[in-house]
XYZ file of N, CA and C in Angstrom:
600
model
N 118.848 100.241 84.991
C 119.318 99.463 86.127
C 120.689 98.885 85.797
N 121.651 98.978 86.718
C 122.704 98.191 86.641
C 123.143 96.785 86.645
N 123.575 96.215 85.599
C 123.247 94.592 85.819
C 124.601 94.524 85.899
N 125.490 93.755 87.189
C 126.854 93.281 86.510
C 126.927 91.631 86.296
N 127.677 91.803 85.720
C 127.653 90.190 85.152
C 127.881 89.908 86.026
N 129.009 89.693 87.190
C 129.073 88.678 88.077
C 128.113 88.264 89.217
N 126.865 89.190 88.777
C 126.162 88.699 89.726
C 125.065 88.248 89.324
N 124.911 88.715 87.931
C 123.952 87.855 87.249
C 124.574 86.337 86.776
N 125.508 85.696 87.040
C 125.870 84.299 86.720
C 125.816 83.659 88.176
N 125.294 84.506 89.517
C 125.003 83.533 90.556
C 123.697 83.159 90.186
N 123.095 83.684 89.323
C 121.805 83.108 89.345
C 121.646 82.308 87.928
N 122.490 82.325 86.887
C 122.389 81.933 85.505
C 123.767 81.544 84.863
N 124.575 80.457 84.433
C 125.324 80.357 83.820
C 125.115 80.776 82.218
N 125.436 82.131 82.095
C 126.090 82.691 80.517
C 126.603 82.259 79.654
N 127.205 81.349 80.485
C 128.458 81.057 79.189
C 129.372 81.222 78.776
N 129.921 81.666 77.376
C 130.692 82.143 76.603
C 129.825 83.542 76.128
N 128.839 83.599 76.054
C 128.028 85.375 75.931
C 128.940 86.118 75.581
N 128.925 86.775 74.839
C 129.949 88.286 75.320
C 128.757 89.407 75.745
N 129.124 90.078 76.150
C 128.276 91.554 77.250
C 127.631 91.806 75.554
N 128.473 91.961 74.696
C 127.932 92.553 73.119
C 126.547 91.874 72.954
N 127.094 90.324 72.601
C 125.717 89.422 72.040
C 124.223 89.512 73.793
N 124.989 89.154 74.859
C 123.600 89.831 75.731
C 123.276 90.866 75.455
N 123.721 91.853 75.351
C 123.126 93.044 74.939
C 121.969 92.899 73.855
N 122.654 92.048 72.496
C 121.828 91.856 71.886
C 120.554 91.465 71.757
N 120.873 90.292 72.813
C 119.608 89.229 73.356
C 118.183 89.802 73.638
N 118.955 90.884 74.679
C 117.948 91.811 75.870
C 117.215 92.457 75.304
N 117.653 92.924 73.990
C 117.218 94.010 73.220
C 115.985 93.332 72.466
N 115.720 92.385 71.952
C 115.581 91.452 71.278
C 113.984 91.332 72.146
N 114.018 91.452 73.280
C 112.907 90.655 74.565
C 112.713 92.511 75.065
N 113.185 93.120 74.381
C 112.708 94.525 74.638
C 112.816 95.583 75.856
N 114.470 94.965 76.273
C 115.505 95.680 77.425
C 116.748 96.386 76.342
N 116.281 97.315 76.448
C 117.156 98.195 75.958
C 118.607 98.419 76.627
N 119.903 97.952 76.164
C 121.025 98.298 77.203
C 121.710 99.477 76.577
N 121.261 100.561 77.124
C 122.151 102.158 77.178
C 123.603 101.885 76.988
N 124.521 100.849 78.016
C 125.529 101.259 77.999
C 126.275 99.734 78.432
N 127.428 99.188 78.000
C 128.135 98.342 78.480
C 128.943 98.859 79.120
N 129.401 98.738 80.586
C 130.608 99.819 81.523
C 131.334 98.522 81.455
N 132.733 98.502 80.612
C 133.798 97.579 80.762
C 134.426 97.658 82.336
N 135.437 96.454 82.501
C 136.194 96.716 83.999
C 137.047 97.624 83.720
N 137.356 98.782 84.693
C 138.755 99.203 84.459
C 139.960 98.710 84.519
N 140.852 99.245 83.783
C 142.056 98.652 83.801
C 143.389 99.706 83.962
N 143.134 100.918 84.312
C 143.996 102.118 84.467
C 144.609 102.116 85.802
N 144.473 100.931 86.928
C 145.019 101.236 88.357
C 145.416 99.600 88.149
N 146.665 99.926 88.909
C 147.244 98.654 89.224
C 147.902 98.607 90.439
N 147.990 97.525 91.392
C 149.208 97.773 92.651
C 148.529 98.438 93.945
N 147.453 98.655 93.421
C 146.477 99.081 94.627
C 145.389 98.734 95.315
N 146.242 98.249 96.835
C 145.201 96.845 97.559
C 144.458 97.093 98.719
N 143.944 96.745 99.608
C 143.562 96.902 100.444
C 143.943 97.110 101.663
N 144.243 97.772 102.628
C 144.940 97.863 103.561
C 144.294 98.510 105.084
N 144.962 97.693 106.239
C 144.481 98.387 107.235
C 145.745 99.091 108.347
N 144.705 100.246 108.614
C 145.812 101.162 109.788
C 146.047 100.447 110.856
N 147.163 100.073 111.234
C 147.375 99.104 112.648
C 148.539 99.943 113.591
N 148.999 100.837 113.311
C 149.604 102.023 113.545
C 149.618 102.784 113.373
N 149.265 104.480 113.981
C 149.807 105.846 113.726
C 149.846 106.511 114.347
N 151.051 107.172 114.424
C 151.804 108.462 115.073
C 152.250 109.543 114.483
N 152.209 110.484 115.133
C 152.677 112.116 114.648
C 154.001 111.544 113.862
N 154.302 112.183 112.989
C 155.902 112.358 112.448
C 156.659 113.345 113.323
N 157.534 112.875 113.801
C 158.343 113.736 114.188
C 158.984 115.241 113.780
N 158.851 115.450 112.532
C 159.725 116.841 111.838
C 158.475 117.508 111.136
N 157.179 117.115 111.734
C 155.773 117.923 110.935
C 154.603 117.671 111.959
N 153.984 118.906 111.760
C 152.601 119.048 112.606
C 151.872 118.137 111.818
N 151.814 118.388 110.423
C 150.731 117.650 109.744
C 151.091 116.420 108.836
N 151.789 115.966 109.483
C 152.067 114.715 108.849
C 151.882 113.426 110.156
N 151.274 112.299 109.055
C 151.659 110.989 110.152
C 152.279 109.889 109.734
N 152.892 109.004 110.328
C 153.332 108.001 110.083
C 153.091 106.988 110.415
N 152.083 106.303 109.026
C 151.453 105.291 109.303
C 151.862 103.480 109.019
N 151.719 102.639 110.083
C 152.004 101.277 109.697
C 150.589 100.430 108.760
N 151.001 99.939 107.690
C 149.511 99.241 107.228
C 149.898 98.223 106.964
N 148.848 96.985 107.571
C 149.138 95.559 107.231
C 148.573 95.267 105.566
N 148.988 95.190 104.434
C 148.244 94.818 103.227
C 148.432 93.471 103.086
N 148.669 92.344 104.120
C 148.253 90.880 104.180
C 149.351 90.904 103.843
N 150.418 90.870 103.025
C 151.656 89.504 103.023
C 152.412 90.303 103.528
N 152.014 91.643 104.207
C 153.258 92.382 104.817
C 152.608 93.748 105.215
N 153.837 94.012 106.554
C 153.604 95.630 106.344
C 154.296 96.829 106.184
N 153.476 97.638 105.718
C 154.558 98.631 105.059
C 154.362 100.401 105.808
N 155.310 101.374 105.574
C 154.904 102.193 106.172
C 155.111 103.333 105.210
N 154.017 104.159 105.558
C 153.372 104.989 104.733
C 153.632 106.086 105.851
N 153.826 107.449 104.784
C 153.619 108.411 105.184
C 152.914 109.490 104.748
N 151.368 109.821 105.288
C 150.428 110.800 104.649
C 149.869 112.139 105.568
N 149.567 112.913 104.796
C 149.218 114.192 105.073
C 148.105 114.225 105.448
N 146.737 113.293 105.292
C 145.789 112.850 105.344
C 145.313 113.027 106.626
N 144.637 114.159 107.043
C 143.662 114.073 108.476
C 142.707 113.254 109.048
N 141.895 112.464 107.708
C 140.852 112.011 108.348
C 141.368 110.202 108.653
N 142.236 109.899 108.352
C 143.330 108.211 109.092
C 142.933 108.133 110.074
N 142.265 107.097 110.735
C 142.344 106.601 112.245
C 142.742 105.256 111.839
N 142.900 104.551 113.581
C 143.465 103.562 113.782
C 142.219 102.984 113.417
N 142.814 101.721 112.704
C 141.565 100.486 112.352
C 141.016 100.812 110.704
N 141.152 101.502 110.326
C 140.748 102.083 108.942
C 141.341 101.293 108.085
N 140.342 100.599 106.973
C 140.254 100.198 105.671
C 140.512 100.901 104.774
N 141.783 100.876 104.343
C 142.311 102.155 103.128
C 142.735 101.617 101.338
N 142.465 102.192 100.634
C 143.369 101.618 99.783
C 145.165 102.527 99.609
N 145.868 101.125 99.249
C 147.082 101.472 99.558
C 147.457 100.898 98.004
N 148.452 102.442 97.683
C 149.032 102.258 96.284
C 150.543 101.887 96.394
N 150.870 100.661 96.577
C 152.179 100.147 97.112
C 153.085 100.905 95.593
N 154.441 100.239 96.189
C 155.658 101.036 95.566
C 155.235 100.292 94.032
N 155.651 100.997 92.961
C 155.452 100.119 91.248
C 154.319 100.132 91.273
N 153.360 100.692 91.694
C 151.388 100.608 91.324
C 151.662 102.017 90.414
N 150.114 101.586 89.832
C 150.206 102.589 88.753
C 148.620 103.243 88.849
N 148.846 104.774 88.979
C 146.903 105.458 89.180
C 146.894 105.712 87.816
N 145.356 105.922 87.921
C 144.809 106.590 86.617
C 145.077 107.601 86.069
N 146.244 108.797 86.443
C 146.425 109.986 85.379
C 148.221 108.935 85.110
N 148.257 107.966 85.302
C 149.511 107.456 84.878
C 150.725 108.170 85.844
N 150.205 107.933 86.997
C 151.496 108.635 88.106
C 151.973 107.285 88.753
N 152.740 107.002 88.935
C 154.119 105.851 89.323
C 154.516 105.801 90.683
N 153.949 105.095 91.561
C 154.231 105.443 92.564
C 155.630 104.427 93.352
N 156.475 105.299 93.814
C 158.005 104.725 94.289
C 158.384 105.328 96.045
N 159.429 104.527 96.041
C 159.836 104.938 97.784
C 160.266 106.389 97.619
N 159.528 107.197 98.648
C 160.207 108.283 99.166
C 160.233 108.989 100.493
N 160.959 109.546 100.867
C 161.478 109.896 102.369
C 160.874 111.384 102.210
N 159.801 111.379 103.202
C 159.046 113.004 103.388
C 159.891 113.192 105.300
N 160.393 114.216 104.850
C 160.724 114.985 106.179
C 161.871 114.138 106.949
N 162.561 113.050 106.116
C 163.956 112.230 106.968
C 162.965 110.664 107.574
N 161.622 110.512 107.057
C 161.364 109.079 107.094
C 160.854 109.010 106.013
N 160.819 107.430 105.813
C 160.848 106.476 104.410
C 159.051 106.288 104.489
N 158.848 106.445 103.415
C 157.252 105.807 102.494
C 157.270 105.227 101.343
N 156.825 103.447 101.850
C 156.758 102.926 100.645
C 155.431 102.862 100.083
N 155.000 103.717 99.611
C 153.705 103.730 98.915
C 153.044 104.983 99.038
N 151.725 104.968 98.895
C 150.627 106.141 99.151
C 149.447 105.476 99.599
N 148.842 106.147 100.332
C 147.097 106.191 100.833
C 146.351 106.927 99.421
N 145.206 106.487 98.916
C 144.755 107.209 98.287
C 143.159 107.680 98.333
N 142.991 108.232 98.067
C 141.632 108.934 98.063
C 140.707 108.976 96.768
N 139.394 109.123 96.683
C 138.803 108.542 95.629
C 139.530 109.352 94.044
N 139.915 110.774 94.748
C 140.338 111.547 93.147
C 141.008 110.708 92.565
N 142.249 110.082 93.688
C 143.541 109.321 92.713
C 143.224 108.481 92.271
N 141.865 107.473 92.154
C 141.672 106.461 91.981
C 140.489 106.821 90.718
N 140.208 108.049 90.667
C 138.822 108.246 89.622
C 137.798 107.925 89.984
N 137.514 107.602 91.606
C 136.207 107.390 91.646
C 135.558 108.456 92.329
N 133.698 108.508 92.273
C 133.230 109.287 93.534
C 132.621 108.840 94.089
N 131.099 109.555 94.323
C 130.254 109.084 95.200
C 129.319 108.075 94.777
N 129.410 107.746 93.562
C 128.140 106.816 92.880
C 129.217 105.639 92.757
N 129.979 105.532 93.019
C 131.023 104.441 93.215
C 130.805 103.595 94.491
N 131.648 104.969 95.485
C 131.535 103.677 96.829
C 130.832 105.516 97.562
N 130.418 105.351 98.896
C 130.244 106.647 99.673
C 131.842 107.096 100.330
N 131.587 108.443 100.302
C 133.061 108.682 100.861
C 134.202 109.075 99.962
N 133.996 108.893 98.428
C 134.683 108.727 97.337
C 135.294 110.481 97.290
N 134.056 111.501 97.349
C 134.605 112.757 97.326
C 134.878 113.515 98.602
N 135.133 112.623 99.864
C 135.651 113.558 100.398
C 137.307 114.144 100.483
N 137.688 115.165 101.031
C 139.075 115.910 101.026
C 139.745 115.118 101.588
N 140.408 113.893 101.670
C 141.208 112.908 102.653
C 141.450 111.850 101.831
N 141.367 110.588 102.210
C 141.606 109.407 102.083
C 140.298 108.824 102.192
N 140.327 108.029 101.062
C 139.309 106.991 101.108
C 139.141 105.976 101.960
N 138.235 106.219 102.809
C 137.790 104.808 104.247
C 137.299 103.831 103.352
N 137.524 102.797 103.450
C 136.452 101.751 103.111
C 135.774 101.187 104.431
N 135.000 100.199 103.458
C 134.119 99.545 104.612
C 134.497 98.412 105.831
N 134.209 98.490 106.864
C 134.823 97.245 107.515
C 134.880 95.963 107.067
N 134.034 95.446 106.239
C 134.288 94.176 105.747
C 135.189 94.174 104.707
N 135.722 94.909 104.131
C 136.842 94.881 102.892
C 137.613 93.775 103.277
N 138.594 93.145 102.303
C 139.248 92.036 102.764
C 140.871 92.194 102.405
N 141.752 92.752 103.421
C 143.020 92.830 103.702
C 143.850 92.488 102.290
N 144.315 93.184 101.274
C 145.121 92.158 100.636
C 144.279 92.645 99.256
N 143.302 92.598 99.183
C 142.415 92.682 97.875
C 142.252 93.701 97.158
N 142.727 93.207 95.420
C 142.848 94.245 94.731
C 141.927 95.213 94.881
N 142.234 96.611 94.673
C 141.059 97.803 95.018
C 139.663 97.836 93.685
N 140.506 97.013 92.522
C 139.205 97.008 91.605
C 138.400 96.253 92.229
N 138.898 95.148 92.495
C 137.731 94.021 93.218
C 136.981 95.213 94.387
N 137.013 94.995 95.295
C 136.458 96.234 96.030
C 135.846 96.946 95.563
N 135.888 98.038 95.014
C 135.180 98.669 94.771
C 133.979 98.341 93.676
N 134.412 96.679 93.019
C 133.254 96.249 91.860
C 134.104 97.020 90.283
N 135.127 97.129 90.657
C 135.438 98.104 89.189
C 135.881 97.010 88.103
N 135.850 95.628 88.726
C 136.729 94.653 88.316
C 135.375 93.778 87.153
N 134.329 94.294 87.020
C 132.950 93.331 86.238
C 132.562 94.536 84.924
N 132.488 93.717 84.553
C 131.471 93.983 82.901
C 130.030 94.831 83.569
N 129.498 95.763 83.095
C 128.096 95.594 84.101
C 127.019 96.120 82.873
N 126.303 95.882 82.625
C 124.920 96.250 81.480
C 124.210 97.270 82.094
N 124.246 98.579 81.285
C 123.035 99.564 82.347
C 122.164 99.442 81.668
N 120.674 98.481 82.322
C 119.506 98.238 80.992
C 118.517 99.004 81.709
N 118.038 99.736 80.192
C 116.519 100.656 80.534
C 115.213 99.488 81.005
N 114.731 99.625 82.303
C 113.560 98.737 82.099
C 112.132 99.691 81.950
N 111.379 99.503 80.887
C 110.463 100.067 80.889
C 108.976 99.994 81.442
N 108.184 100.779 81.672
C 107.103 100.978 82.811
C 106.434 99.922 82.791
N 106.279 98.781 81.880
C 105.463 97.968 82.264
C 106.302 96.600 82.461
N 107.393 96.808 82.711
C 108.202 95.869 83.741
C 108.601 96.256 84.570
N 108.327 96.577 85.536
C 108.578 96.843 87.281
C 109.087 95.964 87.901
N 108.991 94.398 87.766
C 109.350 93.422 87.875
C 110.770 93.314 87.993
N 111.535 93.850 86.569
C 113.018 93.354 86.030
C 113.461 94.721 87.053
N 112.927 95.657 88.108
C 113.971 96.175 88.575
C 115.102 95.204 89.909
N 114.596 94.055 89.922
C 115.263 92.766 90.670
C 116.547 91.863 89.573
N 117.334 92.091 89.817
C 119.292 91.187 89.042
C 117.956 89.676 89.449
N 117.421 89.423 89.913
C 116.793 87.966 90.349
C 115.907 87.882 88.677
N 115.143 88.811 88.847
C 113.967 88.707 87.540
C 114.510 88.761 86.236
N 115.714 89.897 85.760
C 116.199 89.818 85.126
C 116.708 88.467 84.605
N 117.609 87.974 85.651
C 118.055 86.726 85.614
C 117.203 85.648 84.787
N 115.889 85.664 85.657
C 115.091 84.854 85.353
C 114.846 84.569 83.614
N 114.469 86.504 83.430
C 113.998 86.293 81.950
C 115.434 86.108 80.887
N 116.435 86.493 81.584
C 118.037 85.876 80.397
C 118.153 84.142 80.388
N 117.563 83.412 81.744
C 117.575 82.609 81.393
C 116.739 81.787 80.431
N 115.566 82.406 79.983
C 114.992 81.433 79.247
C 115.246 82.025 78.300
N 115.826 83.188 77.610
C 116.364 83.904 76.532
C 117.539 82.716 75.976
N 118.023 81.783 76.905
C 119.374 81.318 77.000
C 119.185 80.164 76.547
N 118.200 79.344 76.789
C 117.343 78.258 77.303
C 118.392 77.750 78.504
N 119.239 78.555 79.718
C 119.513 77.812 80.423
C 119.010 77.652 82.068
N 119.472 77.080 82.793
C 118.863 76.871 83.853
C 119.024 77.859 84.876
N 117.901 77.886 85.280
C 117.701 79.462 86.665
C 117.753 78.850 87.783
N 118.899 79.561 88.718
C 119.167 79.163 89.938
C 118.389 79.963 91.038
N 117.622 79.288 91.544
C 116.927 80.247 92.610
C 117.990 80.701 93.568
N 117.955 82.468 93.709
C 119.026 82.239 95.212
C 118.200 81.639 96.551
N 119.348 81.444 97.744
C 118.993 80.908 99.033
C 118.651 82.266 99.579
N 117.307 81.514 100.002
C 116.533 82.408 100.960
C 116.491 82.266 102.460
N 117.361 81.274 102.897
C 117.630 80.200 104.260
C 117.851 81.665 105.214
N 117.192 81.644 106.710
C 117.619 82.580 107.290
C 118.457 82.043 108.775
């Protein structure tokens, strides 16, 4: 099961822990953790953005020219990308962002108009389908309507947390709940367990 830390400290203050010594802990109370998945840190400059404009390019069938608000501004992009509609949650790799095979992204003029940035799609970003849905398709990555304008794409996508993948074994069925888990790190901890709100 996937535990990420930040969501196991809505229910338990950690501490100072490191992911290492929990690991240790868990192991200890007989949760085996397979794997610590650190945050990434290979994308930078790449935020959240929405389509609030697009039109054909003028000098290409298959090109468009798109306006995207990324919150302190907007910028215009120009992509090859079929599947763009208006209203779409994209991530946007503004000018000086940096992807994961270490490609640099800067202003350039496709076809006699200006693009400051790129749209990207899950390849450029390294993610797929066990990430977010949508990750492998041939286009641009949609996000979800609630994404929040402005926000780094690690945050989004969760790439931004520590996360513990712990084996739970058959006779805890229980710990497949971040709640139960919680429960039993906290008295591993001796600290205090926050019930979440159940208020409807």
């Amino acid at each position: 099961m996937k535990l990420p830390l930040s969501w196991l400290k809505d229910y338990v203050d950690i501490g100072d822990v490191t992911p290492q010594e929990l690991s240790d802990k868990l192991l200890s109370i007989g949760f085996e953790v397979e794997e610590i998945i650190a945050p990434r840190n290979d994308i930078s400059g790449v935020v959240v953005g929405r389509v609030m404009n697009i039109v054909h390019h003028d000098n290409s069938d298959k090109l468009w020219v798109c306006n995207i608000d990324i919150g302190e501004k907007y910028v215009q992009i120009v992509t090859g990308a079929q599947n763009v509609k208006l209203g779409n949650y994209v991530p946007v790799a503004t000018v000086g962002a940096v992807l994961p095979d270490g490609k640099k992204i800067s202003e350039a003029k496709l076809r006699g108009v200006d693009s400051f940035g790129m749209l990207c799609g899950g390849s450029e970003l390294g993610v797929d389908d066990d990430i977010i849905e949508g990750a492998s398709v041939d286009g641009i990555l949609i996000l979800p309507d609630d994404s929040v304008i402005g926000d780094d794409i690690l945050h989004t996508l969760g790439l931004d947390d520590t996360v513990l993948d712990v084996s739970i074994t058959a006779n805890r069925p229980d710990c497949q709940a971040i709640v139960n888990i919680a429960r039993e790190i906290s008295i591993l901890l001796d600290k205090k367990f926050v019930m979440p709100k159940t208020d409807i």
